Amino acid sequence: MPDSTRPSAPTSTKPSARPSRRTVLAATAGLTAALAADATAAGAAHAASPAGDRRLNALISRMTLEEKVGQLFVMRVYGHSATDPDQADIDANLKEIGVRTAAELIARYRVGGIIYFTWAHNTRDPHQIAALSNGIQHASLAQPRGLPVLVTTDQEHGIVCRVGKPATLFPGAMAIGAGGSRADARTLGRISGAELRAIGINQDYSPDADVNVNPANPVIGVRSFGADPEAVAGLVAAEVKGYQGSGVAATTKHFPGHGDTAVDSHYGFPVITHSRELWEKLDAVPFRASIRAGIDCVMTAHIQFPALDDSGDPATLSHPILTGILRGELGYDGVVVTDSLGMEGVRTKYGDDRVPVLALKAGVDQLLNPPSLDVAWNAVLKAVREGELTEARLDESILRILRLKARLGLFEEPYVSGAGVDRTVGTRQHLAEADRIAERTTTLLANEGRLLPLSRRTHRRLLVVGADPASPSGTTGPPTGVLAAALTELGFTATALSTGITPSATVIDQAVAAAGDADAVVVGTYNVTAGSAQRTLVERLLATGRPVVAVAVRNPYDIAQLPGVPACLATYSWTDVELRAAARVIAGRVRPRGRLPVPVQRADDPAKVLYPIGYGLSY
């Protein structure tokens, strides 16, 4: 259609730049309202009106086969700008994708979605992200039969965040599970969704609906709300409603459930040994709740689940799991997206040319981040041309994708403004709400002799030592520094000494020597094991006679390996908002209110529970 009917993209996101509000495509006039007409109940969230589907099908009928194939892909691209990235990002794009920029990616492959990553340099600051999003939308809409783009990211909060400060960062899922408040989960989704939408991100791959029942799970862990399926279900549904109420598509993951594995699917091929009966009672519960809540998207897991499909295929490629169970038994008719196709779990059995074809045959709609877009794109094109996939099968998925874009209002309003960024992202009210929520999550697991809260009169001089894992995206870090600064602001004299995840004997000696000048020691621990040097550090600090407060900054299971510690807190992550909340608990400014959302087993006998779900002390 003539370019005169399309809005021009804003060239900046400063408050004075106002994008056009004209409709994107004349053929879709009134489409959003038409699609919403029949979606009055949560269960009908993906049902479109006949009029809406007729308009969308008319769009699909005018698309070339190549354009249809492109709509199925959500792809990474390097750079802070859609048209003018840094040279290093141009080089990375040429090497991995064969294009220079996001605009060239869209022009060549007509992708339906783009995913942002911190490491791809997509997320420097809110105004830059908004300008990138606008540039991506303009590049797509400028094409013949151009369509708006689903701009996505993984903003789970906690340990997985792509958009950092000055955006509002919340506690992660397991911390929210410790708080136990569905209202807080919904608030998180509402605020996070509003901030993402303001910078042009219209889909979030969150919340995680996995029920984490394996303490050794290396890939989910604190990304899960907990080990109680009903509690997880309630928090998942609440967060979904928060996000989607703010105009951002939420995504529950990783179907059919990734919570009981000791293998990371990024690097291996996990096998879930749950029976079908156990799956129904455990893993399925949060996914059913998310579907009842009207979830826009479900992400697949690269796991083998023999009780659901004994073929040996990963769930991402399983027709019995995705079409038979998810669509058939659970009645879900929204968008299904794969987890990243670059992960080893989906590449173990088949080549990169077969994986996207098999995923579509299984019932997937969107193919996320293949290692080689050229290989994957051409494989799907070839499969249609040779009859392995029908064009009608592609049309089914494209209709679901376009319904989602329409529900998000992208046909009417694809662009964002600088004024919207300033009005929404990282506001004082949002940041205060994140602090309030965090205060309800800190969990006190031990407090012998009522050591906590620490008194500034008797324990003014504090030494803060411990693990300093790489800071989650966009937070200040390192954890020891954040804790020391927060405690100093609260009236203590706190000194930070980073000892690392694997402290050497020399570093441990330095910490022990420094403890001699302190009234108490706060030690941050990170996934302590029986043979961990962190355990040695804590034992040596205890031997000095100084009071020791342990703060488990990731998994709450650390306390099982630290039997002599008189006081122990669990924060479930080492983001600033959670560490500041822990400091306020240590100082007695707030009472600890968190309750364990997972059980902690004994270190010497994992069959026995040391602290059950729901355990937590207070002052």
Coordinates of C-alpha atoms in Angstrom, one line a residue:
M1 CA 0.0 0.0 0.0
P2 CA 1.2 3.6 -0.5
D3 CA 3.7 4.9 2.1
S4 CA 1.4 7.9 2.7
T5 CA -1.0 5.7 4.7
R6 CA 1.7 4.7 7.2
P7 CA 2.8 6.7 10.2
S8 CA 6.3 8.1 10.1
A9 CA 8.6 6.8 12.9
P10 CA 9.8 9.4 15.4
T11 CA 13.5 10.2 15.0
S12 CA 14.0 10.5 18.8
T13 CA 12.3 9.7 22.0
K14 CA 12.7 13.2 23.6
P15 CA 9.5 14.5 25.1
S16 CA 9.0 16.9 22.1
A17 CA 8.9 14.0 19.6
R18 CA 5.3 12.8 19.2
P19 CA 4.7 9.8 16.9
S20 CA 1.8 9.8 14.6
R21 CA -1.4 8.2 15.9
R22 CA -2.8 7.4 12.5
T23 CA -3.6 3.7 11.8
V24 CA -0.8 1.6 10.6
L25 CA -2.7 -0.3 8.0
A26 CA -6.0 0.9 6.4
A27 CA -7.0 -2.8 6.0
T28 CA -7.0 -3.3 9.8
A29 CA -9.2 -0.3 10.7
G30 CA -11.1 -1.2 13.8
L31 CA -9.3 -4.5 14.1
T32 CA -8.4 -4.3 17.8
A33 CA -12.0 -3.6 18.8
A34 CA -13.3 -6.4 16.6
L35 CA -10.8 -8.9 18.1
A36 CA -11.8 -7.9 21.6
A37 CA -15.5 -8.3 21.0
D38 CA -15.7 -12.0 21.8
A39 CA -13.0 -12.0 24.4
T40 CA -15.1 -11.2 27.4
A41 CA -14.0 -14.1 29.6
A42 CA -10.5 -15.3 30.6
G43 CA -11.2 -18.6 28.9
A44 CA -12.0 -16.7 25.7
A45 CA -8.9 -14.5 25.7
H46 CA -7.7 -15.9 22.5
A47 CA -11.0 -16.1 20.7
A48 CA -11.3 -13.3 18.1
S49 CA -14.5 -12.0 16.5
P50 CA -15.3 -13.4 13.0
A51 CA -14.8 -9.8 11.7
G52 CA -11.4 -9.6 13.3
D53 CA -10.3 -12.9 11.9
R54 CA -11.6 -12.0 8.4
R55 CA -9.4 -8.9 8.4
L56 CA -6.4 -10.8 9.6
N57 CA -6.9 -13.6 7.1
A58 CA -7.2 -11.0 4.4
L59 CA -3.7 -9.8 5.4
I60 CA -2.4 -13.3 5.5
S61 CA -3.8 -14.0 2.0
R62 CA -1.7 -11.2 0.6
M63 CA 1.5 -12.3 2.1
T64 CA 4.2 -14.1 0.1
L65 CA 5.4 -17.5 1.3
E66 CA 8.7 -15.9 2.3
E67 CA 6.9 -13.3 4.3
K68 CA 4.8 -16.0 6.1
V69 CA 7.9 -17.9 7.0
G70 CA 9.5 -14.8 8.4
Q71 CA 6.5 -14.0 10.7
L72 CA 7.2 -17.3 12.5
F73 CA 10.7 -16.2 13.8
V74 CA 11.7 -14.1 16.8
M75 CA 15.4 -13.3 16.4
R76 CA 18.2 -11.6 18.2
V77 CA 20.2 -8.7 16.6
Y78 CA 23.2 -6.8 17.9
G79 CA 23.2 -3.1 18.4
H80 CA 21.6 -0.1 20.2
S81 CA 20.1 1.3 17.0
A82 CA 18.0 -0.3 14.2
T83 CA 20.0 1.5 11.5
D84 CA 23.2 2.8 13.0
P85 CA 24.8 0.3 15.5
D86 CA 28.4 0.4 16.6
Q87 CA 30.9 -1.2 14.2
A88 CA 31.5 -4.1 16.6
D89 CA 27.8 -4.9 16.5
I90 CA 27.7 -4.6 12.7
D91 CA 30.5 -7.2 12.6
A92 CA 28.7 -9.5 15.0
N93 CA 25.5 -9.3 12.9
L94 CA 27.4 -10.0 9.7
K95 CA 29.1 -13.0 11.3
E96 CA 26.0 -14.5 12.9
I97 CA 23.1 -13.4 10.7
G98 CA 24.6 -12.1 7.4
V99 CA 23.1 -8.6 7.8
R100 CA 24.5 -5.4 9.2
T101 CA 21.5 -4.0 11.2
A102 CA 18.1 -4.8 12.6
A103 CA 16.6 -2.9 9.7
E104 CA 18.4 -5.2 7.2
L105 CA 17.4 -8.2 9.2
I106 CA 13.8 -7.3 8.8
A107 CA 14.1 -6.4 5.2
R108 CA 15.8 -9.7 4.3
Y109 CA 13.8 -12.2 6.5
R110 CA 10.6 -10.3 7.4
V111 CA 10.8 -11.6 11.0
G112 CA 7.7 -11.2 13.1
G113 CA 9.6 -10.6 16.3
I114 CA 12.9 -9.4 17.8
I115 CA 14.3 -10.3 21.2
Y116 CA 16.4 -7.9 23.2
F117 CA 19.5 -9.0 25.2
T118 CA 21.9 -7.0 27.3
W119 CA 24.9 -8.8 25.8
A120 CA 23.6 -7.9 22.3
H121 CA 23.8 -4.2 23.4
N122 CA 20.1 -3.6 22.9
T123 CA 19.4 -2.2 26.4
R124 CA 21.6 0.7 27.3
D125 CA 19.0 3.1 28.7
P126 CA 15.3 3.7 28.4
H127 CA 15.4 6.4 25.7
Q128 CA 17.8 4.4 23.6
I129 CA 15.6 1.3 24.0
A130 CA 12.5 3.3 23.0
A131 CA 14.3 4.7 19.9
L132 CA 15.5 1.1 19.0
S133 CA 12.0 -0.2 19.3
N134 CA 10.6 2.7 17.1
G135 CA 13.3 2.0 14.5
I136 CA 12.4 -1.6 14.4
Q137 CA 8.7 -0.9 13.9
H138 CA 9.5 1.7 11.2
A139 CA 11.8 -0.7 9.4
S140 CA 9.1 -3.4 9.4
L141 CA 6.2 -1.1 8.5
A142 CA 8.2 0.4 5.6
Q143 CA 8.3 -3.0 3.8
P144 CA 5.6 -4.0 1.3
R145 CA 2.7 -5.4 3.3
G146 CA 4.6 -4.4 6.4
L147 CA 3.4 -5.5 9.8
P148 CA 4.2 -4.4 13.4
V149 CA 6.8 -6.4 15.3
L150 CA 6.6 -8.2 18.6
V151 CA 9.5 -6.8 20.5
T152 CA 10.3 -9.2 23.4
T153 CA 12.7 -9.8 26.2
D154 CA 13.3 -11.8 29.4
Q155 CA 12.4 -9.4 32.2
E156 CA 11.8 -12.0 34.9
H157 CA 13.3 -9.7 37.7
G158 CA 15.6 -11.2 40.3
I159 CA 18.5 -12.9 38.6
V160 CA 17.2 -12.6 35.0
C161 CA 16.7 -9.1 33.8
R162 CA 17.6 -7.5 30.5
V163 CA 16.5 -3.9 31.2
G164 CA 18.3 -2.4 34.2
K165 CA 18.5 0.8 36.1
P166 CA 17.0 3.4 35.9
A167 CA 14.0 1.0 35.2
T168 CA 12.3 -0.4 38.3
L169 CA 13.8 -3.7 39.3
F170 CA 11.8 -6.0 41.5
P171 CA 12.6 -9.1 43.6
G172 CA 12.6 -12.3 41.7
A173 CA 10.0 -15.0 41.6
M174 CA 11.2 -17.1 44.6
A175 CA 11.4 -13.9 46.7
I176 CA 7.8 -13.1 45.6
G177 CA 7.0 -16.6 46.6
A178 CA 8.4 -16.0 50.1
G179 CA 6.3 -12.9 50.4
G180 CA 3.3 -15.0 49.4
S181 CA 1.2 -12.0 48.2
R182 CA -0.8 -12.3 45.0
A183 CA -1.4 -8.6 45.2
D184 CA 2.4 -8.0 45.1
A185 CA 2.8 -10.3 42.1
R186 CA 0.1 -8.4 40.3
T187 CA 1.7 -5.1 41.2
L188 CA 5.0 -6.3 39.9
G189 CA 3.5 -7.3 36.6
R190 CA 1.5 -4.0 36.3
I191 CA 4.5 -1.8 37.0
S192 CA 7.0 -3.8 35.0
G193 CA 4.6 -4.1 32.1
A194 CA 3.9 -0.4 32.0
E195 CA 7.7 0.4 32.0
L196 CA 8.4 -2.2 29.3
R197 CA 5.5 -1.0 27.1
A198 CA 6.8 2.6 27.5
I199 CA 10.1 1.6 25.9
G200 CA 8.5 -0.3 23.1
I201 CA 8.8 -3.9 24.5
N202 CA 5.4 -5.4 24.0
Q203 CA 6.0 -9.0 25.1
D204 CA 7.8 -10.4 28.2
Y205 CA 9.0 -14.0 28.5
S206 CA 7.7 -14.1 32.1
P207 CA 6.5 -15.4 34.6
D208 CA 8.2 -18.7 35.2
A209 CA 5.5 -21.3 35.9
D210 CA 7.9 -24.1 36.8
V211 CA 7.4 -25.7 40.2
N212 CA 11.0 -26.0 41.6
V213 CA 11.1 -29.2 43.6
N214 CA 14.7 -30.1 43.0
P215 CA 17.2 -28.1 45.1
A216 CA 20.0 -29.0 42.6
N217 CA 18.1 -27.5 39.7
P218 CA 20.8 -25.4 37.9
V219 CA 18.6 -23.5 35.5
I220 CA 15.4 -22.7 37.3
G221 CA 15.9 -22.5 41.1
V222 CA 15.1 -19.0 42.4
R223 CA 13.4 -18.2 39.0
S224 CA 10.5 -20.3 40.2
F225 CA 7.9 -19.0 42.8
G226 CA 8.5 -22.2 44.8
A227 CA 7.7 -25.8 45.3
D228 CA 4.0 -25.7 46.2
P229 CA 2.0 -26.0 42.9
E230 CA -1.1 -24.2 44.2
A231 CA 1.0 -21.3 45.6
V232 CA 2.9 -21.0 42.4
A233 CA -0.3 -21.1 40.4
G234 CA -1.8 -18.2 42.3
L235 CA 1.3 -16.0 41.9
V236 CA 1.7 -16.9 38.2
A237 CA -1.9 -16.0 37.4
A238 CA -1.6 -12.7 39.4
E239 CA 1.5 -11.7 37.6
V240 CA 0.0 -12.6 34.2
K241 CA -3.0 -10.3 34.9
G242 CA -0.6 -7.5 36.0
Y243 CA 1.5 -7.6 32.8
Q244 CA -1.4 -8.1 30.4
G245 CA -3.4 -5.3 32.1
S246 CA -0.5 -3.0 31.2
G247 CA -0.6 -3.9 27.6
V248 CA 2.3 -6.4 27.5
A249 CA 1.9 -10.0 26.5
A250 CA 3.0 -12.3 29.3
T251 CA 4.6 -15.7 28.7
T252 CA 4.4 -18.7 31.0
K253 CA 7.3 -21.1 30.8
H254 CA 8.7 -23.8 30.4
F255 CA 5.9 -26.1 29.4
P256 CA 5.3 -28.9 30.4
G257 CA 7.5 -28.1 33.5
H258 CA 11.2 -27.6 34.1
G259 CA 11.2 -27.6 37.9
D260 CA 12.7 -31.1 38.6
T261 CA 15.9 -31.4 36.7
A262 CA 19.6 -31.5 37.6
V263 CA 20.6 -30.7 34.0
D264 CA 20.7 -27.2 32.5
S265 CA 18.9 -27.4 29.1
H266 CA 21.2 -24.7 27.8
Y267 CA 24.0 -27.2 27.9
G268 CA 22.4 -30.6 28.0
F269 CA 19.2 -32.6 27.5
P270 CA 17.3 -33.0 30.8
V271 CA 14.9 -35.9 31.4
I272 CA 11.9 -35.4 33.7
T273 CA 10.9 -38.7 35.3
H274 CA 7.6 -37.6 36.8
S275 CA 4.6 -39.9 36.2
R276 CA 1.6 -38.6 34.3
E277 CA -0.3 -38.5 37.6
L278 CA 2.5 -36.5 39.3
W279 CA 2.6 -34.1 36.3
E280 CA -1.1 -33.4 36.7
K281 CA -0.8 -32.7 40.4
L282 CA 2.5 -30.7 40.3
D283 CA 3.8 -29.3 37.0
A284 CA 0.5 -28.8 35.2
V285 CA -1.2 -26.7 37.9
P286 CA 0.4 -23.3 37.3
F287 CA 0.0 -23.7 33.5
R288 CA -3.7 -24.4 33.9
A289 CA -4.0 -21.4 36.1
S290 CA -2.2 -19.2 33.6
I291 CA -4.5 -20.4 30.8
R292 CA -7.5 -19.6 33.0
A293 CA -6.0 -16.1 33.6
G294 CA -5.9 -15.6 29.8
I295 CA -2.2 -16.0 29.2
D296 CA -1.1 -14.6 25.8
C297 CA 1.9 -17.0 25.2
V298 CA 3.3 -20.3 26.4
M299 CA 7.0 -21.1 26.0
T300 CA 8.1 -24.7 25.5
A301 CA 10.9 -26.6 27.4
H302 CA 13.8 -28.4 25.8
I303 CA 13.2 -31.4 28.1
Q304 CA 12.4 -35.1 27.6
F305 CA 9.3 -36.1 29.5
P306 CA 8.7 -39.8 28.8
A307 CA 5.4 -40.1 30.8
L308 CA 3.9 -37.5 28.3
D309 CA 5.8 -38.6 25.2
D310 CA 8.0 -41.7 25.1
S311 CA 9.5 -40.9 21.7
G312 CA 12.7 -39.4 23.2
D313 CA 12.0 -36.0 21.6
P314 CA 12.2 -32.8 23.6
A315 CA 8.9 -31.3 24.5
T316 CA 9.6 -28.4 22.0
L317 CA 9.3 -31.0 19.2
S318 CA 6.6 -33.2 20.7
H319 CA 3.2 -33.2 19.0
P320 CA 1.7 -35.3 21.8
I321 CA 2.8 -32.7 24.4
L322 CA 2.1 -29.4 22.5
T323 CA -0.9 -30.3 20.4
G324 CA -2.3 -33.3 22.3
I325 CA -1.9 -31.9 25.8
L326 CA -1.4 -28.2 25.7
R327 CA -3.9 -27.4 23.0
G328 CA -6.1 -30.5 23.2
E329 CA -6.5 -31.3 26.9
L330 CA -5.7 -27.9 28.4
G331 CA -7.7 -26.1 25.7
Y332 CA -5.0 -23.4 25.0
D333 CA -5.3 -21.7 21.6
G334 CA -2.9 -18.8 22.1
V335 CA 0.7 -18.4 20.8
V336 CA 3.2 -21.1 21.6
V337 CA 6.9 -20.1 21.4
T338 CA 9.9 -22.3 21.6
D339 CA 12.6 -21.6 24.1
S340 CA 15.8 -20.5 22.4
L341 CA 16.7 -22.9 19.5
G342 CA 20.3 -22.2 20.2
M343 CA 20.2 -24.3 23.4
E344 CA 21.7 -27.7 23.5
G345 CA 18.6 -29.4 24.9
V346 CA 16.8 -29.0 21.5
R347 CA 19.9 -29.6 19.3
T348 CA 21.0 -32.9 20.8
K349 CA 18.8 -35.2 18.6
Y350 CA 18.3 -33.3 15.4
G351 CA 20.2 -30.8 13.2
D352 CA 19.5 -27.1 13.2
D353 CA 17.7 -27.5 9.8
R354 CA 15.3 -30.1 11.2
V355 CA 14.5 -28.5 14.6
P356 CA 12.3 -25.6 13.3
V357 CA 10.4 -27.8 10.9
L358 CA 9.7 -30.4 13.6
A359 CA 8.7 -27.7 16.1
L360 CA 6.1 -26.4 13.7
K361 CA 4.8 -29.9 13.1
A362 CA 4.5 -30.4 16.9
G363 CA 2.3 -27.3 17.2
V364 CA 4.7 -24.4 17.8
D365 CA 3.8 -20.9 16.4
Q366 CA 7.0 -19.0 17.0
L367 CA 10.6 -20.1 16.5
L368 CA 12.9 -18.2 19.0
N369 CA 16.5 -17.3 18.3
P370 CA 17.8 -20.1 16.1
P371 CA 21.6 -20.4 16.0
S372 CA 21.5 -19.7 12.2
L373 CA 18.5 -17.8 11.0
D374 CA 19.4 -18.5 7.4
V375 CA 19.5 -22.3 8.0
A376 CA 16.2 -22.3 9.9
W377 CA 14.4 -19.9 7.6
N378 CA 15.3 -21.8 4.5
A379 CA 14.5 -25.1 6.1
V380 CA 11.0 -24.1 6.8
L381 CA 10.6 -22.6 3.3
K382 CA 11.9 -25.9 1.8
A383 CA 9.6 -28.0 4.0
V384 CA 6.6 -26.0 2.6
R385 CA 7.7 -26.2 -1.0
E386 CA 8.3 -29.9 -0.7
G387 CA 5.0 -30.6 1.0
E388 CA 6.3 -31.6 4.5
L389 CA 4.5 -28.6 5.9
T390 CA 1.5 -27.0 4.3
E391 CA 1.0 -23.3 3.8
A392 CA -2.3 -23.7 5.7
R393 CA -0.3 -25.0 8.7
L394 CA 1.8 -21.8 8.6
D395 CA -1.4 -19.7 8.3
E396 CA -2.8 -21.2 11.6
S397 CA 0.3 -19.9 13.5
I398 CA 0.4 -16.6 11.7
L399 CA -3.2 -16.0 12.6
R400 CA -2.5 -16.5 16.3
I401 CA 0.6 -14.2 16.0
L402 CA -1.4 -11.5 14.3
R403 CA -4.3 -11.8 16.8
L404 CA -1.7 -11.2 19.5
K405 CA -0.3 -8.1 17.7
A406 CA -3.8 -6.8 17.3
R407 CA -4.8 -7.4 20.9
L408 CA -1.7 -5.4 21.9
G409 CA -2.9 -2.5 19.8
L410 CA 0.2 -2.6 17.6
F411 CA -1.7 -2.1 14.4
E412 CA -3.1 1.2 15.8
E413 CA -0.1 2.4 17.9
P414 CA 3.2 0.7 17.1
Y415 CA 5.4 3.6 18.4
V416 CA 6.3 5.0 21.8
S417 CA 7.3 8.5 22.9
G418 CA 10.0 10.1 24.9
A419 CA 7.3 11.7 27.1
G420 CA 6.0 8.2 27.9
V421 CA 9.4 7.1 28.9
D422 CA 9.9 10.0 31.3
R423 CA 6.4 9.7 32.7
T424 CA 6.6 5.9 33.3
V425 CA 10.1 4.4 33.7
G426 CA 11.7 4.3 37.1
T427 CA 9.4 6.8 38.7
R428 CA 9.7 7.5 42.4
Q429 CA 6.4 5.7 43.1
H430 CA 7.5 2.6 41.2
L431 CA 10.8 2.4 43.0
A432 CA 9.2 2.8 46.4
E433 CA 6.7 0.1 45.5
A434 CA 9.6 -2.3 44.7
D435 CA 11.2 -1.5 48.0
R436 CA 8.0 -2.2 49.9
I437 CA 7.5 -5.5 48.1
A438 CA 11.1 -6.5 48.8
E439 CA 10.6 -5.9 52.5
R440 CA 7.9 -8.5 52.6
T441 CA 10.2 -11.2 51.1
T442 CA 13.3 -11.3 53.3
T443 CA 13.2 -14.6 55.2
L444 CA 14.8 -15.1 58.6
L445 CA 15.8 -18.7 59.1
A446 CA 18.0 -18.6 62.2
N447 CA 18.4 -16.1 65.0
E448 CA 20.0 -17.7 68.0
G449 CA 20.2 -15.6 71.1
R450 CA 18.2 -12.9 69.3
L451 CA 21.3 -11.7 67.7
L452 CA 19.2 -9.8 65.1
P453 CA 18.3 -7.1 64.8
L454 CA 21.8 -5.7 65.3
S455 CA 22.1 -2.7 67.6
R456 CA 24.1 0.3 66.5
R457 CA 25.1 0.7 70.1
T458 CA 26.7 -2.7 70.5
H459 CA 27.5 -3.7 66.9
R460 CA 28.2 -0.4 65.2
R461 CA 31.4 -1.6 63.3
L462 CA 30.4 -4.2 60.7
L463 CA 32.5 -6.2 58.3
V464 CA 30.7 -7.3 55.2
V465 CA 32.4 -10.2 53.4
G466 CA 31.4 -12.9 51.0
A467 CA 30.5 -14.0 47.5
D468 CA 30.3 -11.3 44.8
P469 CA 28.7 -13.0 41.8
A470 CA 28.3 -10.9 38.7
S471 CA 25.6 -8.4 39.3
P472 CA 22.2 -9.1 37.6
S473 CA 21.7 -6.8 34.7
G474 CA 21.5 -3.1 35.5
T475 CA 21.9 -3.3 39.3
T476 CA 24.8 -1.6 41.1
G477 CA 26.7 -4.5 42.7
P478 CA 28.8 -6.0 44.0
P479 CA 26.6 -7.5 46.7
T480 CA 29.1 -6.9 49.5
G481 CA 29.4 -3.2 48.5
V482 CA 25.6 -2.8 48.2
L483 CA 25.0 -4.4 51.7
A484 CA 27.8 -2.3 53.3
A485 CA 26.5 0.9 51.7
A486 CA 23.0 0.2 52.8
L487 CA 24.1 -0.6 56.4
T488 CA 26.1 2.5 56.6
E489 CA 23.1 4.6 55.5
L490 CA 21.3 3.0 58.4
G491 CA 23.8 4.2 60.9
F492 CA 26.4 1.5 61.1
T493 CA 30.0 1.8 60.1
A494 CA 30.3 -1.0 57.5
T495 CA 33.3 -2.1 55.5
A496 CA 33.1 -4.3 52.5
L497 CA 35.6 -7.0 51.7
S498 CA 34.9 -9.2 48.7
T499 CA 36.0 -12.8 49.3
G500 CA 34.4 -14.4 46.2
I501 CA 32.5 -17.6 45.5
T502 CA 35.7 -19.7 45.9
P503 CA 37.8 -17.8 48.5
S504 CA 41.5 -18.8 48.6
A505 CA 43.2 -19.5 51.9
T506 CA 44.9 -16.1 51.7
V507 CA 41.6 -14.3 51.2
I508 CA 40.1 -16.2 54.1
D509 CA 43.0 -15.2 56.3
Q510 CA 42.5 -11.5 55.3
A511 CA 38.8 -11.7 56.2
V512 CA 39.6 -13.3 59.6
A513 CA 42.1 -10.6 60.3
A514 CA 39.6 -7.9 59.3
A515 CA 37.0 -9.4 61.6
G516 CA 39.2 -8.6 64.5
D517 CA 38.3 -4.9 64.1
A518 CA 34.6 -5.5 63.7
D519 CA 31.8 -5.8 66.3
A520 CA 30.0 -8.3 64.0
V521 CA 30.4 -9.9 60.5
V522 CA 27.8 -10.1 57.8
V523 CA 28.8 -12.8 55.2
G524 CA 27.0 -13.2 51.9
T525 CA 26.8 -16.8 50.7
Y526 CA 26.1 -18.1 47.3
N527 CA 25.1 -21.8 46.8
V528 CA 27.3 -23.3 49.5
T529 CA 28.2 -27.0 49.1
A530 CA 29.8 -29.4 51.6
G531 CA 33.2 -28.9 50.1
S532 CA 32.8 -25.2 49.4
A533 CA 35.5 -22.8 50.5
Q534 CA 32.7 -20.5 51.5
R535 CA 31.9 -23.0 54.3
T536 CA 35.5 -22.8 55.4
L537 CA 35.3 -19.0 55.4
V538 CA 32.2 -19.0 57.6
E539 CA 33.7 -21.6 60.0
R540 CA 36.9 -19.5 60.4
L541 CA 34.9 -16.3 61.0
L542 CA 32.8 -18.1 63.7
A543 CA 36.0 -19.2 65.4
T544 CA 37.0 -15.5 65.9
G545 CA 34.1 -15.3 68.4
R546 CA 32.6 -12.4 66.5
P547 CA 28.8 -12.6 65.9
V548 CA 28.2 -13.8 62.3
V549 CA 25.1 -13.1 60.2
A550 CA 24.9 -15.1 57.0
V551 CA 22.9 -13.8 54.1
A552 CA 22.1 -16.4 51.4
V553 CA 22.0 -14.3 48.3
R554 CA 20.7 -16.9 45.9
N555 CA 19.4 -20.3 46.9
P556 CA 18.0 -20.5 50.4
Y557 CA 19.5 -24.0 50.9
D558 CA 22.8 -22.5 52.1
I559 CA 21.8 -22.7 55.8
A560 CA 21.9 -26.5 55.7
Q561 CA 25.6 -26.2 55.1
L562 CA 26.2 -23.6 57.8
P563 CA 25.1 -25.3 61.1
G564 CA 27.0 -23.1 63.4
V565 CA 25.8 -19.7 62.1
P566 CA 23.7 -18.0 64.8
A567 CA 21.7 -15.8 62.3
C568 CA 20.8 -16.4 58.7
L569 CA 18.7 -14.6 56.2
A570 CA 17.5 -15.6 52.7
T571 CA 17.1 -12.9 50.0
Y572 CA 16.7 -15.3 46.9
S573 CA 18.8 -12.9 44.8
W574 CA 21.5 -10.4 45.0
T575 CA 19.8 -7.5 43.2
D576 CA 20.0 -4.1 45.0
V577 CA 16.4 -4.0 46.0
E578 CA 16.6 -7.3 47.8
L579 CA 20.0 -6.6 49.5
R580 CA 18.7 -3.2 50.7
A581 CA 15.7 -4.9 52.2
A582 CA 17.9 -7.4 53.9
A583 CA 20.0 -4.5 55.4
R584 CA 16.8 -2.9 56.8
V585 CA 15.9 -6.3 58.4
I586 CA 19.4 -6.6 59.9
A587 CA 19.1 -3.1 61.3
G588 CA 15.6 -3.7 62.7
R589 CA 14.0 -1.0 60.5
V590 CA 11.6 -3.6 59.3
R591 CA 10.5 -7.0 60.6
P592 CA 11.4 -10.1 58.5
R593 CA 8.1 -11.4 57.0
G594 CA 9.2 -13.8 54.3
R595 CA 8.3 -17.5 54.6
L596 CA 10.2 -20.3 52.8
P597 CA 8.4 -21.2 49.5
V598 CA 10.6 -24.3 49.2
P599 CA 11.7 -26.8 51.8
V600 CA 15.3 -26.9 53.0
Q601 CA 16.6 -30.4 53.4
R602 CA 19.3 -31.5 55.9
A603 CA 22.8 -31.6 54.4
D604 CA 23.6 -34.9 56.0
D605 CA 20.3 -36.5 55.2
P606 CA 18.4 -34.9 52.2
A607 CA 15.4 -37.2 52.9
K608 CA 14.7 -35.2 56.0
V609 CA 13.5 -31.6 56.0
L610 CA 15.4 -29.1 58.1
Y611 CA 13.0 -26.2 57.4
P612 CA 9.6 -26.8 55.8
I613 CA 7.7 -24.7 53.3
G614 CA 6.2 -21.8 55.2
Y615 CA 9.0 -21.6 57.8
G616 CA 10.3 -18.1 58.8
L617 CA 11.1 -16.3 62.0
S618 CA 10.3 -12.7 62.9
Y619 CA 11.1 -10.1 65.6

